[in-house]
Amino acid sequence: MRLEPLEETGTLSLEEFRRGPFARRRPVVLRGAVRHWAALGLWTDAYLKKHIGALEAEAYVMPKGRIRIDRAAGFELRRMSVRAFLDDPGRADGERYVFRTSFDGRFGALTADLSAPVYCAERSDLRRNFWMARAGVITQLHFDLPDNVIAMVRGRKRFFVFPPSARDELAPMPWFSSTPPLARLDPESLEAMVGPLGRGVRGHRVDLDAGDLLYLPPRFYHHARALEDCVSLNHWWCRPPTRALLAASDAYKRIRGLVI
C-alpha cells in the first residue's frame, strides 16, 4: 500500500471550492477554515453536559475501539445520553462508544456556537451530524454516497482516504451483506502495509486538528482514528444524480432492517 499526503489548502472562497475540489471530485483539507467558530473554545465536556447532557441518541458499540457488527442487522447500537457518554470511563474489556446524532433541530442555543461552512451552507438538503469519540476509537473503512465536509471542533483525528477506483482492492463487503458500505482492508494493519491484501493500493493519510475541514467527494472510502478525545460535525448533501440513488439505498436499508 502506498500512502501519499492529501492536498491541503487554507480557506477557499465558495467559487474556488466549486471550480476546484467540488467540480473535480478531489478530496482536500482546508486548514483552519472554521477556526473562527466559538464552539472550538466553548465545547468542553462540562459545557456540553450543562447544555445538552440529557440529549439521547443511539451510540455505536465499539469493542476494542472498533464497531461491533451484527451479520443480520448491521451496526450494534446502544441508546445513551451525552452525559452518560462523557462520564463513561470505558470497560475493562475495552468496550467504548461513538456518539452520533443529527445536529439540526436538537441542539438549541448551541447552534449559535457555529455555522455551516460556506461550501455547503446554501444546500437545501444539507444534513449535519454531531459526533463524539474517545481517543483510540476507529471508524472502519467505508464510503458515503453524499458529498461530505467533516469539521473538527475538538481533538485530533487521523484519516486514510482512498478513491472509488480502488474499491476492488480494498476488499469491499458484498452488496448483500449487512454492511455494504464497508471494506475489510485495515489501512493501519501490517497486512495492508506489506501483505498481499494491500498490494497496489494507493491512497492518502492526513491528520485533522480542531478548526480544520476535510472535504470528501461521493464514494471516497475513508477510515478514521481518534488520536485524542474528539468532537466533530459532518455535513452531507447530494448532487442531483445521487439523490435517487440515496433514496433507493435508504429504502433498501429500511426493507432489510439494516442499521448502517
Short mmCIF file of C-alpha atoms in Angstrom, two decimals:
data_model
loop_
_atom_site.label_atom_id
_atom_site.label_comp_id
_atom_site.label_asym_id
_atom_site.label_seq_id
_atom_site.Cartn_x
_atom_site.Cartn_y
_atom_site.Cartn_z
CA MET A 1 0.00 0.00 0.00
CA ARG A 2 1.26 3.44 -0.90
CA LEU A 3 0.05 6.44 1.07
CA GLU A 4 0.65 9.99 -0.13
CA PRO A 5 -0.12 13.34 1.54
CA LEU A 6 -3.61 14.65 0.88
CA GLU A 7 -3.88 18.02 -0.83
CA GLU A 8 -4.06 20.85 1.70
CA THR A 9 -5.02 24.49 1.42
CA GLY A 10 -6.24 27.32 3.58
CA THR A 11 -9.74 28.72 3.41
CA LEU A 12 -11.16 28.81 -0.13
CA SER A 13 -13.87 31.08 -1.42
CA LEU A 14 -17.10 29.37 -2.43
CA GLU A 15 -16.28 29.92 -6.10
CA GLU A 16 -12.78 28.48 -5.66
CA PHE A 17 -14.24 25.44 -3.95
CA ARG A 18 -16.87 24.88 -6.64
CA ARG A 19 -14.39 25.20 -9.50
CA GLY A 20 -11.70 23.17 -7.75
CA PRO A 21 -12.31 20.25 -5.36
CA PHE A 22 -16.08 20.03 -5.89
CA ALA A 23 -16.06 20.10 -9.69
CA ARG A 24 -13.03 17.79 -9.92
CA ARG A 25 -14.25 15.42 -7.19
CA ARG A 26 -10.96 15.79 -5.37
CA PRO A 27 -10.63 15.43 -1.58
CA VAL A 28 -8.90 18.30 0.18
CA VAL A 29 -8.08 19.55 3.68
CA LEU A 30 -8.90 23.19 4.39
CA ARG A 31 -6.67 24.11 7.31
CA GLY A 32 -8.21 26.45 9.86
CA ALA A 33 -11.34 27.02 7.76
CA VAL A 34 -13.63 27.02 10.83
CA ARG A 35 -11.15 28.22 13.44
CA HIS A 36 -13.45 31.20 13.98
CA TRP A 37 -16.25 29.00 15.39
CA ALA A 38 -17.00 29.86 19.02
CA ALA A 39 -17.58 26.14 19.59
CA LEU A 40 -13.83 25.49 19.47
CA GLY A 41 -13.37 27.32 22.74
CA LEU A 42 -16.73 26.58 24.34
CA TRP A 43 -17.45 22.89 23.79
CA THR A 44 -15.71 21.36 26.78
CA ASP A 45 -17.18 18.27 28.47
CA ALA A 46 -18.60 20.49 31.23
CA TYR A 47 -20.24 22.85 28.71
CA LEU A 48 -21.81 20.01 26.73
CA LYS A 49 -23.11 18.30 29.87
CA LYS A 50 -24.62 21.57 31.09
CA HIS A 51 -26.42 22.41 27.85
CA ILE A 52 -27.22 19.06 26.19
CA GLY A 53 -26.38 16.48 28.86
CA ALA A 54 -29.85 14.93 28.73
CA LEU A 55 -29.91 14.63 24.93
CA GLU A 56 -30.10 10.95 23.93
CA ALA A 57 -29.11 9.08 20.78
CA GLU A 58 -28.10 5.64 19.57
CA ALA A 59 -24.34 5.28 20.11
CA TYR A 60 -22.20 2.79 18.20
CA VAL A 61 -20.88 -0.03 20.39
CA MET A 62 -17.10 -0.24 19.92
CA PRO A 63 -15.44 -3.33 21.50
CA LYS A 64 -11.68 -2.73 21.48
CA GLY A 65 -12.33 0.57 19.74
CA ARG A 66 -13.99 -0.89 16.61
CA ILE A 67 -17.64 -1.04 15.59
CA ARG A 68 -19.36 -4.28 16.53
CA ILE A 69 -21.20 -5.67 13.51
CA ASP A 70 -24.27 -7.88 13.55
CA ARG A 71 -24.26 -10.06 10.42
CA ALA A 72 -28.02 -9.71 10.07
CA ALA A 73 -28.73 -6.15 11.19
CA GLY A 74 -25.55 -4.12 10.67
CA PHE A 75 -24.04 -1.97 13.41
CA GLU A 76 -24.80 -2.64 17.06
CA LEU A 77 -26.19 0.44 18.81
CA ARG A 78 -26.89 1.37 22.42
CA ARG A 79 -29.07 4.28 23.49
CA MET A 80 -27.32 6.72 25.81
CA SER A 81 -27.24 10.39 26.75
CA VAL A 82 -24.47 12.90 26.12
CA ARG A 83 -23.80 12.95 29.87
CA ALA A 84 -23.55 9.14 30.04
CA PHE A 85 -21.12 9.11 27.12
CA LEU A 86 -18.89 11.79 28.60
CA ASP A 87 -18.90 10.16 32.04
CA ASP A 88 -18.15 6.67 30.69
CA PRO A 89 -14.62 5.58 31.71
CA GLY A 90 -14.64 2.62 29.35
CA ARG A 91 -15.00 -1.00 30.35
CA ALA A 92 -12.14 -3.24 31.38
CA ASP A 93 -12.61 -5.31 28.21
CA GLY A 94 -12.04 -2.22 26.05
CA GLU A 95 -15.65 -1.60 25.02
CA ARG A 96 -16.23 2.06 24.15
CA TYR A 97 -18.79 4.04 22.17
CA VAL A 98 -19.06 6.59 19.39
CA PHE A 99 -21.92 9.04 19.91
CA ARG A 100 -23.72 10.33 16.84
CA THR A 101 -26.93 12.28 16.40
CA SER A 102 -28.47 14.76 14.00
CA PHE A 103 -27.34 18.28 14.82
CA ASP A 104 -30.26 20.03 13.17
CA GLY A 105 -33.19 20.78 15.47
CA ARG A 106 -31.71 19.13 18.59
CA PHE A 107 -29.07 21.50 19.95
CA GLY A 108 -30.98 24.67 20.82
CA ALA A 109 -28.71 27.55 21.81
CA LEU A 110 -25.57 25.60 20.82
CA THR A 111 -26.38 26.18 17.17
CA ALA A 112 -25.22 29.79 17.69
CA ASP A 113 -21.72 28.49 18.50
CA LEU A 114 -21.04 27.65 14.85
CA SER A 115 -22.41 27.95 11.34
CA ALA A 116 -22.48 25.66 8.32
CA PRO A 117 -19.31 26.03 6.22
CA VAL A 118 -19.82 28.32 3.25
CA TYR A 119 -19.17 25.40 0.88
CA CYS A 120 -22.46 23.74 1.79
CA ALA A 121 -24.45 26.36 3.72
CA GLU A 122 -26.84 27.07 0.83
CA ARG A 123 -27.73 23.42 0.22
CA SER A 124 -31.42 22.85 0.84
CA ASP A 125 -30.84 19.15 1.54
CA LEU A 126 -27.94 19.70 3.96
CA ARG A 127 -27.81 17.20 6.85
CA ARG A 128 -25.49 17.79 9.80
CA ASN A 129 -24.42 15.16 12.31
CA PHE A 130 -22.76 15.65 15.70
CA TRP A 131 -20.06 13.12 16.66
CA MET A 132 -18.10 12.37 19.84
CA ALA A 133 -15.35 9.76 20.07
CA ARG A 134 -12.78 8.87 22.71
CA ALA A 135 -9.08 8.60 21.88
CA GLY A 136 -8.16 5.38 20.12
CA VAL A 137 -11.59 4.66 18.66
CA ILE A 138 -11.63 3.69 14.97
CA THR A 139 -14.26 4.23 12.28
CA GLN A 140 -13.64 1.41 9.83
CA LEU A 141 -13.08 1.92 6.11
CA HIS A 142 -16.33 2.85 4.36
CA PHE A 143 -17.84 5.20 1.80
CA ASP A 144 -20.77 7.63 1.79
CA LEU A 145 -22.98 8.43 -1.19
CA PRO A 146 -23.34 12.19 -0.45
CA ASP A 147 -20.66 14.87 -0.59
CA ASN A 148 -19.21 15.22 2.90
CA VAL A 149 -17.48 18.05 4.77
CA ILE A 150 -16.06 17.00 8.14
CA ALA A 151 -15.35 19.77 10.65
CA MET A 152 -13.15 19.16 13.69
CA VAL A 153 -14.32 21.02 16.80
CA ARG A 154 -12.13 19.35 19.44
CA GLY A 155 -9.20 16.97 19.39
CA ARG A 156 -7.26 15.40 16.54
CA LYS A 157 -8.26 12.67 14.13
CA ARG A 158 -6.28 10.71 11.50
CA PHE A 159 -7.92 9.86 8.18
CA PHE A 160 -6.97 7.36 5.49
CA VAL A 161 -8.67 8.20 2.18
CA PHE A 162 -8.99 6.09 -0.99
CA PRO A 163 -10.67 6.87 -4.33
CA PRO A 164 -13.71 4.96 -5.61
CA SER A 165 -11.50 3.45 -8.32
CA ALA A 166 -9.64 1.50 -5.59
CA ARG A 167 -12.82 -0.25 -4.42
CA ASP A 168 -11.96 -3.75 -5.63
CA GLU A 169 -8.52 -3.57 -3.99
CA LEU A 170 -10.00 -2.59 -0.61
CA ALA A 171 -11.84 -5.90 -0.13
CA PRO A 172 -15.35 -4.35 -0.06
CA MET A 173 -18.16 -6.06 1.78
CA PRO A 174 -20.67 -7.76 -0.56
CA TRP A 175 -23.71 -5.73 -1.54
CA PHE A 176 -25.98 -8.35 0.07
CA SER A 177 -24.12 -8.21 3.42
CA SER A 178 -25.42 -6.26 6.44
CA THR A 179 -22.77 -3.54 5.90
CA PRO A 180 -22.32 -2.96 2.14
CA PRO A 181 -20.63 0.47 2.51
CA LEU A 182 -17.73 -1.07 4.48
CA ALA A 183 -14.46 -2.55 3.23
CA ARG A 184 -12.37 -5.18 5.01
CA LEU A 185 -8.96 -3.59 4.43
CA ASP A 186 -7.48 -2.06 7.59
CA PRO A 187 -5.04 0.61 6.34
CA GLU A 188 -3.27 0.64 9.73
CA SER A 189 -2.50 -3.08 9.74
CA LEU A 190 0.76 -4.73 8.83
CA GLU A 191 -1.13 -6.82 6.28
CA ALA A 192 -2.22 -3.68 4.46
CA MET A 193 1.26 -2.18 4.59
CA VAL A 194 3.29 -5.12 3.29
CA GLY A 195 0.91 -8.06 2.70
CA PRO A 196 -0.89 -9.18 -0.45
CA LEU A 197 -4.21 -7.58 0.55
CA GLY A 198 -2.78 -4.07 0.33
CA ARG A 199 -0.60 -4.63 -2.72
CA GLY A 200 -1.17 -1.98 -5.37
CA VAL A 201 -3.46 0.15 -3.20
CA ARG A 202 -2.79 3.89 -3.34
CA GLY A 203 -4.39 6.39 -1.02
CA HIS A 204 -3.80 9.29 1.34
CA ARG A 205 -3.24 9.86 5.04
CA VAL A 206 -3.86 13.14 6.85
CA ASP A 207 -4.29 14.36 10.44
CA LEU A 208 -7.01 16.91 11.23
CA ASP A 209 -6.81 19.40 14.10
CA ALA A 210 -9.56 21.50 15.68
CA GLY A 211 -10.67 24.14 13.18
CA ASP A 212 -9.82 22.07 10.08
CA LEU A 213 -12.20 20.84 7.39
CA LEU A 214 -11.91 17.70 5.28
CA TYR A 215 -13.91 17.57 2.04
CA LEU A 216 -14.70 14.07 0.75
CA PRO A 217 -16.46 13.70 -2.62
CA PRO A 218 -19.08 10.97 -3.06
CA ARG A 219 -17.97 7.32 -2.72
CA PHE A 220 -14.48 8.09 -1.43
CA TYR A 221 -13.53 5.43 1.11
CA HIS A 222 -12.27 6.72 4.46
CA HIS A 223 -11.01 5.19 7.71
CA ALA A 224 -10.58 7.37 10.80
CA ARG A 225 -8.77 7.04 14.13
CA ALA A 226 -9.35 9.45 17.02
CA LEU A 227 -5.87 10.47 18.16
CA GLU A 228 -7.42 12.38 21.08
CA ASP A 229 -10.91 12.71 22.54
CA CYS A 230 -12.81 14.27 19.64
CA VAL A 231 -15.91 16.28 18.85
CA SER A 232 -16.76 16.87 15.20
CA LEU A 233 -19.59 17.66 12.81
CA ASN A 234 -20.09 16.26 9.36
CA HIS A 235 -22.16 17.88 6.63
CA TRP A 236 -23.85 15.75 3.95
CA TRP A 237 -25.57 16.90 0.79
CA CYS A 238 -26.31 15.24 -2.54
CA ARG A 239 -25.70 16.18 -6.13
CA PRO A 240 -28.87 15.73 -8.22
CA PRO A 241 -27.78 12.44 -9.88
CA THR A 242 -27.08 10.92 -6.46
CA ARG A 243 -30.38 11.82 -4.78
CA ALA A 244 -32.32 8.99 -6.43
CA LEU A 245 -29.56 6.52 -5.57
CA LEU A 246 -29.51 7.68 -1.94
CA ALA A 247 -33.30 7.34 -1.72
CA ALA A 248 -33.06 3.80 -3.12
CA SER A 249 -30.27 2.99 -0.64
CA ASP A 250 -32.35 4.26 2.29
CA ALA A 251 -35.34 2.21 1.11
CA TYR A 252 -33.15 -0.90 0.80
CA LYS A 253 -31.92 -0.44 4.39
CA ARG A 254 -35.47 0.02 5.68
CA ILE A 255 -36.71 -3.09 3.87
CA ARG A 256 -33.86 -5.21 5.27
CA GLY A 257 -33.96 -3.54 8.69
CA LEU A 258 -30.28 -2.59 8.47
CA VAL A 259 -28.62 -0.19 10.92
CA ILE A 260 -25.77 1.36 8.93
#
